[in-house]
Short mmCIF file of C-alpha atoms in Angstrom, two decimals:
data_model
loop_
_atom_site.label_atom_id
_atom_site.label_comp_id
_atom_site.label_asym_id
_atom_site.label_seq_id
_atom_site.Cartn_x
_atom_site.Cartn_y
_atom_site.Cartn_z
CA MET A 1 94.32 -22.70 8.78
CA VAL A 2 94.80 -19.84 11.32
CA VAL A 3 96.48 -16.66 10.10
CA GLU A 4 97.35 -13.20 11.60
CA VAL A 5 94.85 -10.45 10.43
CA GLU A 6 95.11 -6.60 10.96
CA ILE A 7 92.06 -5.80 13.48
CA GLY A 8 91.35 -2.67 11.22
CA SER A 9 90.31 -4.87 8.52
CA LEU A 10 87.53 -6.31 10.04
CA ALA A 11 83.83 -5.62 10.04
CA THR A 12 81.84 -6.37 13.18
CA THR A 13 78.02 -5.74 11.83
CA ASP A 14 75.19 -8.33 11.84
CA SER A 15 75.61 -9.91 14.87
CA PRO A 16 73.10 -11.99 16.30
CA ARG A 17 74.10 -10.28 19.86
CA THR A 18 72.08 -7.28 19.36
CA SER A 19 73.00 -5.73 22.59
CA GLY A 20 76.42 -5.57 21.55
CA VAL A 21 79.36 -6.56 23.48
CA ASP A 22 79.55 -6.69 27.33
CA PRO A 23 82.44 -4.54 28.77
CA GLU A 24 83.11 -6.71 31.92
CA HIS A 25 83.42 -9.92 29.78
CA VAL A 26 85.82 -8.06 27.32
CA GLN A 27 87.69 -6.78 30.54
CA ALA A 28 87.93 -10.43 31.83
CA LEU A 29 89.32 -11.69 28.41
CA ALA A 30 91.81 -8.75 28.15
CA VAL A 31 93.64 -10.12 31.36
CA VAL A 32 93.83 -13.66 30.36
CA GLN A 33 97.56 -14.69 30.27
CA THR A 34 96.85 -17.68 27.81
CA PRO A 35 96.54 -17.10 24.35
CA LEU A 36 92.87 -17.06 23.29
CA PRO A 37 91.37 -19.26 20.75
CA PRO A 38 91.26 -17.44 17.26
CA ILE A 39 88.13 -15.89 15.95
CA THR A 40 85.87 -16.88 13.04
CA VAL A 41 85.58 -14.47 10.33
CA HIS A 42 83.43 -14.53 7.06
CA ARG A 43 86.35 -14.00 4.10
CA PRO A 44 84.06 -12.70 1.35
CA THR A 45 82.94 -9.92 3.84
CA MET A 46 85.55 -9.80 6.59
CA ARG A 47 82.71 -9.80 9.19
CA VAL A 48 83.59 -11.49 12.65
CA ILE A 49 81.27 -14.40 12.82
CA ASP A 50 82.49 -15.53 16.40
CA GLY A 51 84.94 -13.92 18.62
CA LEU A 52 83.72 -10.02 19.02
CA HIS A 53 84.38 -10.11 22.48
CA ARG A 54 88.03 -11.66 21.97
CA LEU A 55 88.56 -8.78 19.14
CA ARG A 56 87.62 -6.09 21.90
CA ALA A 57 89.77 -7.67 24.24
CA ALA A 58 92.85 -7.50 21.73
CA GLU A 59 92.09 -3.98 20.96
CA LEU A 60 92.24 -3.25 24.76
CA GLN A 61 95.45 -4.79 25.03
CA GLY A 62 96.74 -2.40 22.19
CA ARG A 63 97.27 -5.21 19.60
CA SER A 64 96.92 -4.74 16.08
CA LYS A 65 96.52 -8.06 14.60
CA ILE A 66 94.51 -10.92 15.80
CA ALA A 67 94.58 -14.99 15.11
CA VAL A 68 91.78 -15.64 12.58
CA LYS A 69 90.09 -18.83 11.03
CA TYR A 70 88.49 -18.13 7.84
CA PHE A 71 84.83 -19.27 6.82
CA ASP A 72 84.17 -19.17 3.12
CA GLY A 73 80.58 -20.22 2.84
CA ALA A 74 77.54 -17.96 1.92
CA GLU A 75 76.40 -15.15 4.14
CA ASP A 76 73.46 -16.74 5.40
CA ASP A 77 75.30 -19.77 6.68
CA ALA A 78 77.93 -17.44 8.09
CA PHE A 79 74.85 -16.12 10.20
CA VAL A 80 73.72 -19.47 11.12
CA LEU A 81 77.41 -20.48 12.20
CA ALA A 82 77.56 -17.01 13.99
CA VAL A 83 74.51 -18.25 16.10
CA GLU A 84 75.36 -21.94 16.68
CA SER A 85 78.94 -20.68 17.99
CA ASN A 86 77.33 -18.24 20.67
CA VAL A 87 74.99 -20.35 21.90
CA THR A 88 77.21 -23.48 22.47
CA HIS A 89 80.00 -21.66 24.05
CA GLY A 90 81.47 -18.09 25.13
CA LEU A 91 78.97 -15.65 26.60
CA PRO A 92 75.41 -17.11 25.37
CA LEU A 93 73.02 -15.18 23.54
CA THR A 94 69.74 -13.70 25.26
CA THR A 95 66.61 -15.68 24.87
CA ALA A 96 65.07 -12.65 22.78
CA ASP A 97 68.34 -12.77 20.33
CA ARG A 98 67.97 -16.62 20.26
CA LYS A 99 64.28 -16.29 18.83
CA ARG A 100 65.21 -13.47 16.72
CA ALA A 101 67.96 -15.57 15.11
CA ALA A 102 65.52 -18.46 14.64
CA ALA A 103 62.89 -16.19 12.99
CA ARG A 104 65.73 -15.17 10.50
CA ILE A 105 67.18 -18.76 9.83
CA ILE A 106 63.53 -19.88 9.16
CA ALA A 107 63.72 -17.29 6.41
CA SER A 108 66.98 -18.22 4.93
CA HIS A 109 66.76 -21.96 5.51
CA PRO A 110 63.16 -22.56 5.17
CA GLN A 111 63.89 -26.44 4.29
CA TRP A 112 65.25 -26.88 7.41
CA SER A 113 63.39 -28.73 10.15
CA ASP A 114 62.04 -27.32 13.17
CA ARG A 115 64.61 -29.37 15.18
CA MET A 116 67.17 -28.64 12.90
CA ILE A 117 66.89 -24.90 13.67
CA ALA A 118 66.29 -25.40 17.27
CA SER A 119 69.52 -27.40 17.66
CA VAL A 120 71.37 -24.26 16.01
CA SER A 121 69.69 -21.43 17.95
CA GLY A 122 69.21 -23.06 21.21
CA ILE A 123 65.34 -22.98 21.61
CA ALA A 124 62.78 -25.63 21.98
CA PRO A 125 61.59 -27.12 18.69
CA GLY A 126 57.90 -25.79 19.71
CA THR A 127 58.95 -22.22 19.88
CA VAL A 128 60.63 -22.73 16.30
CA ALA A 129 57.19 -24.24 15.04
CA ASP A 130 55.31 -21.33 16.52
CA LEU A 131 57.95 -18.82 15.06
CA ARG A 132 57.43 -20.41 11.69
CA ARG A 133 53.59 -20.15 11.95
CA ARG A 134 53.64 -16.75 12.66
CA ALA A 135 55.99 -15.84 9.70
CA PRO A 136 55.04 -14.31 6.31
CA GLY A 137 53.75 -17.21 4.41
CA GLY A 138 53.62 -19.59 7.42
CA ARG A 139 53.93 -23.38 6.12
CA GLN A 140 52.60 -22.52 2.86
CA GLY A 141 54.26 -24.50 -0.08
CA ASP A 142 56.23 -27.05 2.58
CA GLU A 143 56.32 -30.59 1.59
CA SER A 144 59.42 -31.80 3.32
CA ARG A 145 62.33 -30.70 5.42
CA ILE A 146 65.74 -31.60 6.02
CA GLY A 147 66.30 -32.89 9.81
CA HIS A 148 68.97 -32.66 11.91
CA ASP A 149 70.68 -36.09 10.62
CA GLY A 150 70.68 -34.76 7.12
CA ARG A 151 67.45 -36.80 5.87
CA VAL A 152 64.68 -35.20 4.04
CA ARG A 153 61.24 -36.08 5.31
CA PRO A 154 57.53 -35.00 4.54
CA ILE A 155 55.82 -32.63 6.56
CA ASN A 156 52.68 -34.21 6.59
CA GLY A 157 53.64 -37.96 7.15
CA ALA A 158 50.10 -39.17 6.42
CA GLU A 159 51.31 -40.86 3.22
CA GLY A 160 54.40 -42.14 4.90
CA ARG A 161 52.62 -43.68 7.62
CA ARG A 162 50.38 -45.48 5.30
CA LEU A 163 53.12 -46.87 3.54
CA ALA A 164 54.66 -48.01 6.46
CA GLY A 165 51.59 -49.65 7.70
CA GLU A 166 51.67 -51.55 4.38
CA LEU A 167 55.19 -52.71 4.48
CA ILE A 168 54.76 -53.74 8.35
CA ALA A 169 51.86 -55.69 7.10
CA GLU A 170 53.67 -57.38 4.37
CA ASN A 171 56.87 -57.84 6.13
CA PRO A 172 56.51 -57.57 10.01
CA GLY A 173 60.24 -58.65 10.40
CA LEU A 174 61.75 -55.40 8.90
CA SER A 175 63.45 -52.96 11.11
CA LEU A 176 62.39 -49.55 12.14
CA ARG A 177 65.08 -48.31 10.34
CA GLN A 178 64.49 -49.97 7.23
CA VAL A 179 60.71 -49.00 6.81
CA ALA A 180 61.69 -45.61 7.87
CA ARG A 181 64.15 -45.40 4.97
CA VAL A 182 61.60 -46.52 2.28
CA ALA A 183 58.50 -44.70 3.76
CA ALA A 184 60.55 -41.47 3.99
CA ILE A 185 59.43 -40.93 7.64
CA SER A 186 61.30 -41.21 10.92
CA PRO A 187 62.23 -44.40 12.86
CA GLU A 188 59.90 -43.15 15.58
CA THR A 189 56.90 -42.57 13.56
CA VAL A 190 57.31 -46.06 12.10
CA ARG A 191 57.31 -47.08 15.61
CA ASP A 192 54.16 -45.43 16.18
CA VAL A 193 52.63 -46.88 13.29
CA ARG A 194 53.55 -50.46 14.24
CA ASN A 195 52.23 -49.89 17.76
CA ARG A 196 48.75 -48.42 16.50
CA MET A 197 48.50 -51.45 14.08
CA MET A 198 49.13 -53.77 17.29
CA ARG A 199 46.15 -51.87 18.95
CA GLY A 200 44.01 -52.42 15.95
CA GLU A 201 44.17 -48.60 15.08
CA ASP A 202 44.54 -46.58 12.06
CA PRO A 203 48.26 -46.23 11.09
CA VAL A 204 47.21 -42.28 10.37
CA PRO A 205 46.08 -40.54 13.59
CA GLN A 206 43.07 -38.31 13.51
CA ARG A 207 44.62 -35.20 15.31
CA GLY A 208 42.64 -32.38 13.84
CA LYS A 209 45.06 -29.07 13.76
CA GLN A 210 48.15 -31.13 14.60
CA ALA A 211 47.79 -33.32 11.48
CA ASN A 212 49.97 -30.86 9.84
CA ARG A 213 52.47 -30.36 12.69
CA ASP A 214 55.96 -32.15 12.56
CA ASP A 215 55.42 -35.75 13.07
CA ARG A 216 56.34 -36.45 16.77
CA ALA A 217 55.42 -39.89 17.60
CA THR A 218 55.84 -40.59 21.37
CA ALA A 219 57.60 -43.89 22.33
CA PRO A 220 55.33 -46.39 23.87
CA ARG A 221 55.53 -46.83 27.59
CA ILE A 222 57.45 -50.19 28.63
CA PRO A 223 56.20 -51.14 32.28
CA ARG A 224 58.47 -51.77 34.85
CA PRO A 225 59.14 -55.41 36.11
CA SER A 226 56.41 -55.76 38.82
CA ALA A 227 58.37 -57.03 41.66
CA VAL A 228 61.06 -53.67 41.89
CA PRO A 229 59.99 -51.49 44.67
CA ASP A 230 58.59 -48.04 43.47
CA ARG A 231 61.77 -46.04 44.85
CA ASP A 232 64.26 -43.89 43.05
CA ALA A 233 64.25 -44.81 39.37
CA ALA A 234 68.40 -45.32 39.36
CA GLN A 235 67.61 -47.88 42.41
CA ASP A 236 65.01 -49.57 40.37
CA ARG A 237 67.02 -50.12 37.45
CA ALA A 238 70.23 -51.28 39.59
CA ALA A 239 67.84 -53.82 41.38
CA ALA A 240 66.41 -55.24 38.30
CA VAL A 241 69.97 -55.50 36.77
CA LYS A 242 71.27 -57.34 39.99
CA ARG A 243 68.58 -59.86 39.28
CA LEU A 244 69.02 -60.19 35.78
CA LYS A 245 72.93 -61.03 36.73
CA ALA A 246 71.92 -63.87 38.97
CA ASP A 247 70.15 -65.53 35.98
CA PRO A 248 72.57 -68.58 34.66
CA ALA A 249 70.99 -68.05 30.98
CA LEU A 250 72.29 -64.60 30.96
CA ARG A 251 75.61 -65.24 33.17
CA PHE A 252 76.91 -67.84 30.94
CA SER A 253 76.73 -66.95 27.47
CA GLU A 254 78.53 -64.24 25.67
CA ILE A 255 75.34 -62.58 24.38
CA GLY A 256 73.97 -62.47 28.06
CA ARG A 257 77.19 -61.02 29.35
CA THR A 258 77.28 -58.14 26.77
CA LEU A 259 73.47 -57.44 27.21
CA LEU A 260 74.17 -57.22 31.15
CA ARG A 261 77.19 -54.97 30.65
CA LEU A 262 74.93 -52.62 28.33
CA LEU A 263 72.19 -52.45 30.95
CA SER A 264 74.61 -51.97 33.90
CA ILE A 265 75.70 -48.42 32.23
CA HIS A 266 71.98 -46.94 32.59
CA THR A 267 71.81 -47.80 36.56
CA ILE A 268 73.62 -44.62 37.79
CA SER A 269 71.90 -41.83 39.25
CA ARG A 270 70.21 -38.73 37.75
CA GLU A 271 73.09 -36.90 40.07
CA GLU A 272 76.00 -38.71 38.11
CA TRP A 273 74.14 -38.01 34.78
CA ASP A 274 74.16 -34.34 35.67
CA GLN A 275 77.76 -34.28 36.64
CA ILE A 276 78.66 -36.15 33.22
CA ILE A 277 76.46 -33.59 31.25
CA ASP A 278 77.83 -30.84 32.62
CA LYS A 279 81.29 -32.00 32.19
CA VAL A 280 80.93 -32.79 28.40
CA PRO A 281 83.37 -30.02 26.51
CA PRO A 282 81.50 -27.40 24.71
CA HIS A 283 83.05 -28.42 21.21
CA CYS A 284 81.70 -32.15 21.69
CA ARG A 285 78.45 -31.36 23.20
CA GLY A 286 76.68 -31.59 19.47
CA VAL A 287 78.18 -35.01 18.73
CA VAL A 288 77.36 -36.51 22.04
CA ALA A 289 73.66 -34.96 21.63
CA TYR A 290 73.32 -36.65 18.47
CA LEU A 291 75.07 -40.21 19.80
CA ALA A 292 72.60 -39.74 22.95
CA GLY A 293 69.71 -39.45 20.62
CA GLU A 294 70.66 -42.32 18.46
CA SER A 295 71.16 -44.85 21.46
CA ALA A 296 68.05 -43.60 22.90
CA GLU A 297 66.22 -44.39 19.60
CA MET A 298 67.92 -47.82 19.49
CA TRP A 299 67.10 -48.87 23.22
CA THR A 300 63.49 -47.80 22.44
CA GLU A 301 63.38 -50.23 19.65
CA VAL A 302 64.80 -53.00 21.67
CA ALA A 303 62.11 -52.24 24.38
CA VAL A 304 59.79 -52.39 21.76
CA ARG A 305 60.75 -55.71 20.17
CA VAL A 306 61.24 -57.34 23.53
CA GLN A 307 57.92 -56.11 24.59
CA SER A 308 56.36 -57.65 21.75
CA LYS A 309 57.81 -60.96 22.25
CA VAL A 310 56.50 -60.85 25.80
CA ALA A 311 53.09 -60.40 24.20
CA GLU A 312 53.79 -63.17 21.87
CA SER A 313 54.65 -65.68 24.74
CA ALA A 314 51.90 -64.43 27.13
#
């Protein structure tokens, strides 16, 4: 619900933007003829969460009221929303402001994973991990964290890896997601466990100092078809898909045609992907990023499973 609120009743303290408002940006907003989006205000404190430049532009226009959407959560959550809002749209926060914000969120939301905080503050997960290590107390007492998908996973995945290894050995037909749910680790970690077992290695890698870091298993490298020339990656994919389309085993079956349609999506060039990414509306970016990550995870699982069948038939 959007309501009109007296500008004089609003507070502008505790902003993640330490340098304050940008006068040029305020001037640019003040001459916009169409109505600007409502600002977001923390109802319990009447503090502006998002829209400080719009507020100053309204004052410059001589207005006494401004359109407001209220947020009723806790103050710590209000700060998180302020950071996320200023990262995803409007005048972006500086790198220094984003790091300061991430450090504050680490203190207020220590149960959040590095990737979760990174997605909110607009910095790399590795930078968040470094900030966490340097924070008072570091990682002491951490056992598990909440990821971006809302799931709770252990910091040290050794036990989860061992359990995953047992499950895979007993039930090799289980999917990555099924094992991940039981072992309380990510599907990517399950994939790494399975690949290590296929190579005859221990499911728990000996990584020294990295053993206590967030588990970031890397997906296996799936080799390209040997007949594809070493050209631009998009051309390689297009050439491979073209050959598959000529295969009657795929062309004349419903499942085969579905597979060809799915594979054809990924034959566009990097330049085309850049154009698509640039045109994603700001309010949709989080959902698109989530769905892209989920799709990437599923395609990697498909690649691993198909590649394992290649090995079986070799």
